[in-house]
Amino acid sequence: AQKITQTQPGMFVQEKEAVTLDCTYDTSDPSYGLFWYKQPSSGEMIFLIYQGSYDQQNATEGRYSLNFQKARKSANLVISASQLGDSAMYFCAIRKGTNFGNEKLTFGTGTRLTIIP
Amino acid sequence: ETGVTQTPRHLVMGMTNKKSLKCEQHLGHNAMYWYKQSAKKPLELMFVYSLEERVENNSVPSRFSPECPNSSHLFLHLHTLQPEDSALYLCASSQEFPSGIQETQYFGPGTRLLVL
């Protein structure tokens, strides 16, 4: 079974500061993918960034980067120069296996990020 | 319309009602998913459809009945629900390939369901 742990239920960060959201995972699969999603108060889950277990470099997407430490089973999300619009719930997720037709995402409990002006 | 849409966005129903949630994806994907998001709990995968065939059913009670008439549409039929079924129901879609390569899931805005 796979498991995602997000230990920060809530965070408050000053606007323009960088923020790191923690995520640790547990899996017995040699091949897996790690995802971060953002969920604003509107409810929609917005895909932010993806890291494959065999990727040599940390993933980056604009202001988002993923600090992937495979030995520690850690996949922290870093948001640089935070903005008020970054206030939302953030979910870390892991995808198991490579079976066709069986993509299953396991999500963590999320971190509520609030950006303070 | 672009992306993944869901209707209705909000739904209040009694325990004896029958209602349906609708999801439509405009991304040309071949796999669709239903998730349940309850307060303070991780997202729970309910159903997976790949090429219009149900490939996963995570021990979901029979009062939830999915239907996938084609690769662009997914329904969740609800009947005799319980108050604990109140949650945000999210639909997602993705593209999957026989080689095993899977692309990212994209989510709709969800339906907030309240069962009285």
PDB file of C-alpha atoms in Angstrom:
ATOM      1  CA  ALA A   1       0.000   0.000   0.000  1.00  0.00           C
ATOM      2  CA  GLN A   2       1.049   3.537  -0.616  1.00  0.00           C
ATOM      3  CA  LYS A   3       0.863   6.380   1.832  1.00  0.00           C
ATOM      4  CA  ILE A   4       1.400  10.133   1.767  1.00  0.00           C
ATOM      5  CA  THR A   5       2.057  12.132   4.922  1.00  0.00           C
ATOM      6  CA  GLN A   6       1.675  15.892   5.089  1.00  0.00           C
ATOM      7  CA  THR A   7       2.511  17.003   8.611  1.00  0.00           C
ATOM      8  CA  GLN A   8       1.620  20.679   8.270  1.00  0.00           C
ATOM      9  CA  PRO A   9      -2.149  21.160   8.538  1.00  0.00           C
ATOM     10  CA  GLY A  10      -1.782  24.920   8.124  1.00  0.00           C
ATOM     11  CA  MET A  11       0.851  27.525   7.304  1.00  0.00           C
ATOM     12  CA  PHE A  12       0.923  31.320   7.299  1.00  0.00           C
ATOM     13  CA  VAL A  13       3.521  32.992   5.104  1.00  0.00           C
ATOM     14  CA  GLN A  14       4.255  36.626   4.352  1.00  0.00           C
ATOM     15  CA  GLU A  15       3.689  37.705   0.770  1.00  0.00           C
ATOM     16  CA  LYS A  16       6.815  37.508  -1.449  1.00  0.00           C
ATOM     17  CA  GLU A  17       8.522  35.033   0.850  1.00  0.00           C
ATOM     18  CA  ALA A  18       9.374  31.511  -0.259  1.00  0.00           C
ATOM     19  CA  VAL A  19       7.467  28.633   1.299  1.00  0.00           C
ATOM     20  CA  THR A  20       8.171  24.921   1.596  1.00  0.00           C
ATOM     21  CA  LEU A  21       5.334  22.437   1.989  1.00  0.00           C
ATOM     22  CA  ASP A  22       6.402  19.084   3.358  1.00  0.00           C
ATOM     23  CA  CYS A  23       5.497  15.701   1.922  1.00  0.00           C
ATOM     24  CA  THR A  24       6.834  12.277   2.772  1.00  0.00           C
ATOM     25  CA  TYR A  25       5.713   9.075   1.144  1.00  0.00           C
ATOM     26  CA  ASP A  26       5.840   5.356   1.594  1.00  0.00           C
ATOM     27  CA  THR A  27       5.705   2.849  -1.220  1.00  0.00           C
ATOM     28  CA  SER A  28       7.101  -0.545  -2.110  1.00  0.00           C
ATOM     29  CA  ASP A  29       6.863   0.108  -5.854  1.00  0.00           C
ATOM     30  CA  PRO A  30      10.199   0.735  -7.597  1.00  0.00           C
ATOM     31  CA  SER A  31       8.484   2.986 -10.127  1.00  0.00           C
ATOM     32  CA  TYR A  32       6.114   5.717  -9.025  1.00  0.00           C
ATOM     33  CA  GLY A  33       5.148   9.307  -9.647  1.00  0.00           C
ATOM     34  CA  LEU A  34       4.699  12.160  -7.214  1.00  0.00           C
ATOM     35  CA  PHE A  35       2.267  15.012  -7.765  1.00  0.00           C
ATOM     36  CA  TRP A  36       1.316  18.272  -6.146  1.00  0.00           C
ATOM     37  CA  TYR A  37      -2.139  19.759  -6.574  1.00  0.00           C
ATOM     38  CA  LYS A  38      -3.576  23.087  -5.453  1.00  0.00           C
ATOM     39  CA  GLN A  39      -7.189  23.380  -4.364  1.00  0.00           C
ATOM     40  CA  PRO A  40      -8.554  26.922  -3.993  1.00  0.00           C
ATOM     41  CA  SER A  41     -11.764  27.579  -2.096  1.00  0.00           C
ATOM     42  CA  SER A  42     -13.686  27.050  -5.350  1.00  0.00           C
ATOM     43  CA  GLY A  43     -12.956  23.327  -4.995  1.00  0.00           C
ATOM     44  CA  GLU A  44     -11.168  22.579  -8.254  1.00  0.00           C
ATOM     45  CA  MET A  45      -7.965  20.541  -7.991  1.00  0.00           C
ATOM     46  CA  ILE A  46      -5.263  22.204 -10.066  1.00  0.00           C
ATOM     47  CA  PHE A  47      -2.223  20.197 -11.117  1.00  0.00           C
ATOM     48  CA  LEU A  48       1.033  21.979 -10.243  1.00  0.00           C
ATOM     49  CA  ILE A  49       4.033  19.730 -10.716  1.00  0.00           C
ATOM     50  CA  TYR A  50       5.115  16.119 -11.279  1.00  0.00           C
ATOM     51  CA  GLN A  51       8.235  14.150 -10.328  1.00  0.00           C
ATOM     52  CA  GLY A  52       8.978  10.639 -11.588  1.00  0.00           C
ATOM     53  CA  SER A  53      10.845   8.246  -9.335  1.00  0.00           C
ATOM     54  CA  TYR A  54      13.614   7.809 -11.901  1.00  0.00           C
ATOM     55  CA  ASP A  55      13.969  11.476 -12.778  1.00  0.00           C
ATOM     56  CA  GLN A  56      17.514  12.615 -12.045  1.00  0.00           C
ATOM     57  CA  GLN A  57      16.687  16.277 -11.627  1.00  0.00           C
ATOM     58  CA  ASN A  58      14.158  18.026  -9.437  1.00  0.00           C
ATOM     59  CA  ALA A  59      11.062  19.130 -11.317  1.00  0.00           C
ATOM     60  CA  THR A  60      10.405  22.844 -11.783  1.00  0.00           C
ATOM     61  CA  GLU A  61       7.366  24.675 -13.154  1.00  0.00           C
ATOM     62  CA  GLY A  62       7.595  28.448 -12.984  1.00  0.00           C
ATOM     63  CA  ARG A  63       7.545  29.457  -9.316  1.00  0.00           C
ATOM     64  CA  TYR A  64       7.034  25.843  -8.233  1.00  0.00           C
ATOM     65  CA  SER A  65       9.826  23.385  -7.662  1.00  0.00           C
ATOM     66  CA  LEU A  66       9.859  19.947  -6.108  1.00  0.00           C
ATOM     67  CA  ASN A  67      12.667  19.085  -3.713  1.00  0.00           C
ATOM     68  CA  PHE A  68      12.883  15.341  -4.341  1.00  0.00           C
ATOM     69  CA  GLN A  69      14.996  13.360  -1.880  1.00  0.00           C
ATOM     70  CA  LYS A  70      14.468   9.745  -2.838  1.00  0.00           C
ATOM     71  CA  ALA A  71      16.491   8.189  -0.037  1.00  0.00           C
ATOM     72  CA  ARG A  72      14.452  10.096   2.520  1.00  0.00           C
ATOM     73  CA  LYS A  73      11.201   9.465   0.613  1.00  0.00           C
ATOM     74  CA  SER A  74      10.552  13.166   0.640  1.00  0.00           C
ATOM     75  CA  ALA A  75       8.932  15.338  -2.044  1.00  0.00           C
ATOM     76  CA  ASN A  76       8.575  18.843  -0.685  1.00  0.00           C
ATOM     77  CA  LEU A  77       6.979  21.602  -2.749  1.00  0.00           C
ATOM     78  CA  VAL A  78       8.777  24.932  -2.826  1.00  0.00           C
ATOM     79  CA  ILE A  79       6.925  28.064  -3.909  1.00  0.00           C
ATOM     80  CA  SER A  80       9.173  31.024  -4.556  1.00  0.00           C
ATOM     81  CA  ALA A  81       8.032  34.631  -4.158  1.00  0.00           C
ATOM     82  CA  SER A  82       4.605  33.748  -2.772  1.00  0.00           C
ATOM     83  CA  GLN A  83       1.539  35.674  -3.915  1.00  0.00           C
ATOM     84  CA  LEU A  84      -1.857  36.263  -2.349  1.00  0.00           C
ATOM     85  CA  GLY A  85      -3.370  33.988  -4.978  1.00  0.00           C
ATOM     86  CA  ASP A  86      -1.312  31.109  -3.642  1.00  0.00           C
ATOM     87  CA  SER A  87      -3.609  30.864  -0.625  1.00  0.00           C
ATOM     88  CA  ALA A  88      -5.234  27.444  -0.959  1.00  0.00           C
ATOM     89  CA  MET A  89      -5.075  23.822   0.134  1.00  0.00           C
ATOM     90  CA  TYR A  90      -2.121  21.919  -1.258  1.00  0.00           C
ATOM     91  CA  PHE A  91      -2.164  18.166  -1.720  1.00  0.00           C
ATOM     92  CA  CYS A  92       0.709  15.812  -2.315  1.00  0.00           C
ATOM     93  CA  ALA A  93      -0.137  12.568  -4.123  1.00  0.00           C
ATOM     94  CA  ILE A  94       1.605   9.419  -5.283  1.00  0.00           C
ATOM     95  CA  ARG A  95       0.737   7.214  -8.215  1.00  0.00           C
ATOM     96  CA  LYS A  96       1.511   3.531  -8.103  1.00  0.00           C
ATOM     97  CA  GLY A  97       2.604   1.156 -10.794  1.00  0.00           C
ATOM     98  CA  THR A  98       2.355   1.311 -14.545  1.00  0.00           C
ATOM     99  CA  ASN A  99      -0.601  -0.967 -15.239  1.00  0.00           C
ATOM    100  CA  PHE A 100      -2.652   0.274 -18.133  1.00  0.00           C
ATOM    101  CA  GLY A 101      -6.060   1.399 -17.002  1.00  0.00           C
ATOM    102  CA  ASN A 102      -5.201   1.430 -13.354  1.00  0.00           C
ATOM    103  CA  GLU A 103      -3.733   4.815 -12.541  1.00  0.00           C
ATOM    104  CA  LYS A 104      -4.477   5.269  -8.867  1.00  0.00           C
ATOM    105  CA  LEU A 105      -3.537   8.390  -6.959  1.00  0.00           C
ATOM    106  CA  THR A 106      -3.171   8.284  -3.188  1.00  0.00           C
ATOM    107  CA  PHE A 107      -3.475  11.719  -1.606  1.00  0.00           C
ATOM    108  CA  GLY A 108      -2.271  13.205   1.634  1.00  0.00           C
ATOM    109  CA  THR A 109      -4.503  15.166   4.008  1.00  0.00           C
ATOM    110  CA  GLY A 110      -3.283  18.469   2.631  1.00  0.00           C
ATOM    111  CA  THR A 111      -1.773  21.691   3.933  1.00  0.00           C
ATOM    112  CA  ARG A 112      -3.760  24.915   4.066  1.00  0.00           C
ATOM    113  CA  LEU A 113      -1.492  27.754   2.996  1.00  0.00           C
ATOM    114  CA  THR A 114      -2.464  31.323   3.793  1.00  0.00           C
ATOM    115  CA  ILE A 115      -0.445  34.177   2.329  1.00  0.00           C
ATOM    116  CA  ILE A 116      -0.440  37.310   4.464  1.00  0.00           C
ATOM    117  CA  PRO A 117      -0.207  40.695   2.723  1.00  0.00           C
TER     118      PRO A 117
ATOM    119  CA  GLU B   1     -15.949  24.587 -22.677  1.00  0.00           C
ATOM    120  CA  THR B   2     -12.456  23.460 -21.822  1.00  0.00           C
ATOM    121  CA  GLY B   3     -10.956  21.047 -19.343  1.00  0.00           C
ATOM    122  CA  VAL B   4     -13.207  19.065 -17.053  1.00  0.00           C
ATOM    123  CA  THR B   5     -16.654  20.340 -16.119  1.00  0.00           C
ATOM    124  CA  GLN B   6     -19.039  19.096 -13.468  1.00  0.00           C
ATOM    125  CA  THR B   7     -22.715  19.757 -12.850  1.00  0.00           C
ATOM    126  CA  PRO B   8     -24.337  20.630 -10.599  1.00  0.00           C
ATOM    127  CA  ARG B   9     -21.805  22.551  -8.537  1.00  0.00           C
ATOM    128  CA  HIS B  10     -23.967  22.295  -5.429  1.00  0.00           C
ATOM    129  CA  LEU B  11     -26.623  19.749  -4.515  1.00  0.00           C
ATOM    130  CA  VAL B  12     -28.823  19.290  -1.463  1.00  0.00           C
ATOM    131  CA  MET B  13     -30.839  16.102  -1.295  1.00  0.00           C
ATOM    132  CA  GLY B  14     -32.849  14.080   1.149  1.00  0.00           C
ATOM    133  CA  MET B  15     -32.021  10.512   2.028  1.00  0.00           C
ATOM    134  CA  THR B  16     -34.863   9.172  -0.107  1.00  0.00           C
ATOM    135  CA  ASN B  17     -34.040  11.183  -3.222  1.00  0.00           C
ATOM    136  CA  LYS B  18     -32.404   9.996  -6.414  1.00  0.00           C
ATOM    137  CA  LYS B  19     -30.015  12.356  -8.169  1.00  0.00           C
ATOM    138  CA  SER B  20     -27.136  12.192 -10.628  1.00  0.00           C
ATOM    139  CA  LEU B  21     -23.833  13.992 -10.857  1.00  0.00           C
ATOM    140  CA  LYS B  22     -22.452  14.694 -14.308  1.00  0.00           C
ATOM    141  CA  CYS B  23     -18.871  15.063 -15.463  1.00  0.00           C
ATOM    142  CA  GLU B  24     -17.682  15.977 -18.948  1.00  0.00           C
ATOM    143  CA  GLN B  25     -14.108  16.193 -20.156  1.00  0.00           C
ATOM    144  CA  HIS B  26     -13.055  18.167 -23.221  1.00  0.00           C
ATOM    145  CA  LEU B  27      -9.432  16.984 -23.261  1.00  0.00           C
ATOM    146  CA  GLY B  28      -9.712  13.901 -25.468  1.00  0.00           C
ATOM    147  CA  HIS B  29      -8.725  11.641 -22.570  1.00  0.00           C
ATOM    148  CA  ASN B  30      -9.602   7.955 -22.337  1.00  0.00           C
ATOM    149  CA  ALA B  31      -9.803   7.486 -18.582  1.00  0.00           C
ATOM    150  CA  MET B  32     -12.128   9.103 -16.031  1.00  0.00           C
ATOM    151  CA  TYR B  33     -12.352   8.960 -12.259  1.00  0.00           C
ATOM    152  CA  TRP B  34     -14.683   9.752  -9.373  1.00  0.00           C
ATOM    153  CA  TYR B  35     -13.182  10.885  -6.061  1.00  0.00           C
ATOM    154  CA  LYS B  36     -14.818  11.723  -2.742  1.00  0.00           C
ATOM    155  CA  GLN B  37     -13.348  14.454  -0.568  1.00  0.00           C
ATOM    156  CA  SER B  38     -14.667  14.569   2.985  1.00  0.00           C
ATOM    157  CA  ALA B  39     -13.669  17.166   5.534  1.00  0.00           C
ATOM    158  CA  LYS B  40     -10.248  16.507   7.045  1.00  0.00           C
ATOM    159  CA  LYS B  41      -9.749  13.262   5.099  1.00  0.00           C
ATOM    160  CA  PRO B  42      -7.591  12.512   2.075  1.00  0.00           C
ATOM    161  CA  LEU B  43      -9.219  12.222  -1.287  1.00  0.00           C
ATOM    162  CA  GLU B  44     -10.710   8.788  -1.734  1.00  0.00           C
ATOM    163  CA  LEU B  45     -10.761   7.165  -5.149  1.00  0.00           C
ATOM    164  CA  MET B  46     -14.199   5.712  -5.818  1.00  0.00           C
ATOM    165  CA  PHE B  47     -14.300   4.535  -9.427  1.00  0.00           C
ATOM    166  CA  VAL B  48     -12.005   4.361 -12.438  1.00  0.00           C
ATOM    167  CA  TYR B  49     -13.125   3.995 -16.036  1.00  0.00           C
ATOM    168  CA  SER B  50     -10.644   3.296 -18.788  1.00  0.00           C
ATOM    169  CA  LEU B  51     -11.898   3.137 -22.379  1.00  0.00           C
ATOM    170  CA  GLU B  52     -15.424   3.194 -20.935  1.00  0.00           C
ATOM    171  CA  GLU B  53     -14.821   0.014 -18.926  1.00  0.00           C
ATOM    172  CA  ARG B  54     -14.877   0.133 -15.159  1.00  0.00           C
ATOM    173  CA  VAL B  55     -11.459  -1.031 -13.986  1.00  0.00           C
ATOM    174  CA  GLU B  56     -11.614  -0.182 -10.323  1.00  0.00           C
ATOM    175  CA  ASN B  57     -14.269   0.027  -7.677  1.00  0.00           C
ATOM    176  CA  ASN B  58     -12.871   0.785  -4.246  1.00  0.00           C
ATOM    177  CA  SER B  59     -15.478  -0.935  -2.094  1.00  0.00           C
ATOM    178  CA  VAL B  60     -17.941   1.849  -2.661  1.00  0.00           C
ATOM    179  CA  PRO B  61     -21.472   1.268  -1.295  1.00  0.00           C
ATOM    180  CA  SER B  62     -24.051   0.286  -3.871  1.00  0.00           C
ATOM    181  CA  ARG B  63     -26.005   3.485  -3.256  1.00  0.00           C
ATOM    182  CA  PHE B  64     -23.380   5.047  -5.564  1.00  0.00           C
ATOM    183  CA  SER B  65     -23.693   3.830  -9.131  1.00  0.00           C
ATOM    184  CA  PRO B  66     -21.328   5.086 -11.853  1.00  0.00           C
ATOM    185  CA  GLU B  67     -22.060   5.193 -15.553  1.00  0.00           C
ATOM    186  CA  CYS B  68     -19.688   5.960 -18.416  1.00  0.00           C
ATOM    187  CA  PRO B  69     -21.629   6.098 -21.711  1.00  0.00           C
ATOM    188  CA  ASN B  70     -18.620   7.325 -23.693  1.00  0.00           C
ATOM    189  CA  SER B  71     -15.074   8.490 -23.084  1.00  0.00           C
ATOM    190  CA  SER B  72     -16.147  12.115 -22.582  1.00  0.00           C
ATOM    191  CA  HIS B  73     -18.942  11.651 -20.056  1.00  0.00           C
ATOM    192  CA  LEU B  74     -19.133  10.158 -16.600  1.00  0.00           C
ATOM    193  CA  PHE B  75     -22.112  10.040 -14.275  1.00  0.00           C
ATOM    194  CA  LEU B  76     -22.527   9.177 -10.626  1.00  0.00           C
ATOM    195  CA  HIS B  77     -26.068   8.101  -9.796  1.00  0.00           C
ATOM    196  CA  LEU B  78     -27.063   8.592  -6.173  1.00  0.00           C
ATOM    197  CA  HIS B  79     -29.924   6.950  -4.292  1.00  0.00           C
ATOM    198  CA  THR B  80     -30.883   6.540  -0.636  1.00  0.00           C
ATOM    199  CA  LEU B  81     -27.766   8.331   0.528  1.00  0.00           C
ATOM    200  CA  GLN B  82     -26.780   8.845   4.151  1.00  0.00           C
ATOM    201  CA  PRO B  83     -25.756  12.108   5.859  1.00  0.00           C
ATOM    202  CA  GLU B  84     -22.155  10.840   6.040  1.00  0.00           C
ATOM    203  CA  ASP B  85     -22.096  10.851   2.238  1.00  0.00           C
ATOM    204  CA  SER B  86     -22.057  14.644   2.327  1.00  0.00           C
ATOM    205  CA  ALA B  87     -18.779  15.647   0.688  1.00  0.00           C
ATOM    206  CA  LEU B  88     -17.158  17.207  -2.333  1.00  0.00           C
ATOM    207  CA  TYR B  89     -17.264  14.814  -5.282  1.00  0.00           C
ATOM    208  CA  LEU B  90     -14.504  15.372  -7.785  1.00  0.00           C
ATOM    209  CA  CYS B  91     -14.239  14.043 -11.285  1.00  0.00           C
ATOM    210  CA  ALA B  92     -10.908  13.705 -13.085  1.00  0.00           C
ATOM    211  CA  SER B  93      -9.640  12.516 -16.449  1.00  0.00           C
ATOM    212  CA  SER B  94      -6.318  11.446 -17.896  1.00  0.00           C
ATOM    213  CA  GLN B  95      -4.775   9.883 -20.969  1.00  0.00           C
ATOM    214  CA  GLU B  96      -3.434   6.372 -20.625  1.00  0.00           C
ATOM    215  CA  PHE B  97      -1.389   4.368 -23.112  1.00  0.00           C
ATOM    216  CA  PRO B  98      -0.996   0.599 -23.569  1.00  0.00           C
ATOM    217  CA  SER B  99       2.732   1.019 -23.044  1.00  0.00           C
ATOM    218  CA  GLY B 100       2.006   1.919 -19.460  1.00  0.00           C
ATOM    219  CA  ILE B 101       2.791   5.587 -19.787  1.00  0.00           C
ATOM    220  CA  GLN B 102       0.210   7.568 -17.911  1.00  0.00           C
ATOM    221  CA  GLU B 103      -0.333  11.263 -18.020  1.00  0.00           C
ATOM    222  CA  THR B 104      -1.439  13.588 -15.268  1.00  0.00           C
ATOM    223  CA  GLN B 105      -4.995  13.575 -14.009  1.00  0.00           C
ATOM    224  CA  TYR B 106      -6.918  16.806 -14.479  1.00  0.00           C
ATOM    225  CA  PHE B 107      -9.776  17.560 -12.128  1.00  0.00           C
ATOM    226  CA  GLY B 108     -13.103  19.260 -12.441  1.00  0.00           C
ATOM    227  CA  PRO B 109     -14.381  21.860  -9.950  1.00  0.00           C
ATOM    228  CA  GLY B 110     -16.391  19.295  -8.001  1.00  0.00           C
ATOM    229  CA  THR B 111     -19.972  18.982  -6.773  1.00  0.00           C
ATOM    230  CA  ARG B 112     -20.607  19.908  -3.151  1.00  0.00           C
ATOM    231  CA  LEU B 113     -23.208  17.453  -1.920  1.00  0.00           C
ATOM    232  CA  LEU B 114     -25.212  17.823   1.265  1.00  0.00           C
ATOM    233  CA  VAL B 115     -27.445  14.957   2.352  1.00  0.00           C
ATOM    234  CA  LEU B 116     -30.121  15.871   4.883  1.00  0.00           C
TER     235      LEU B 116
END
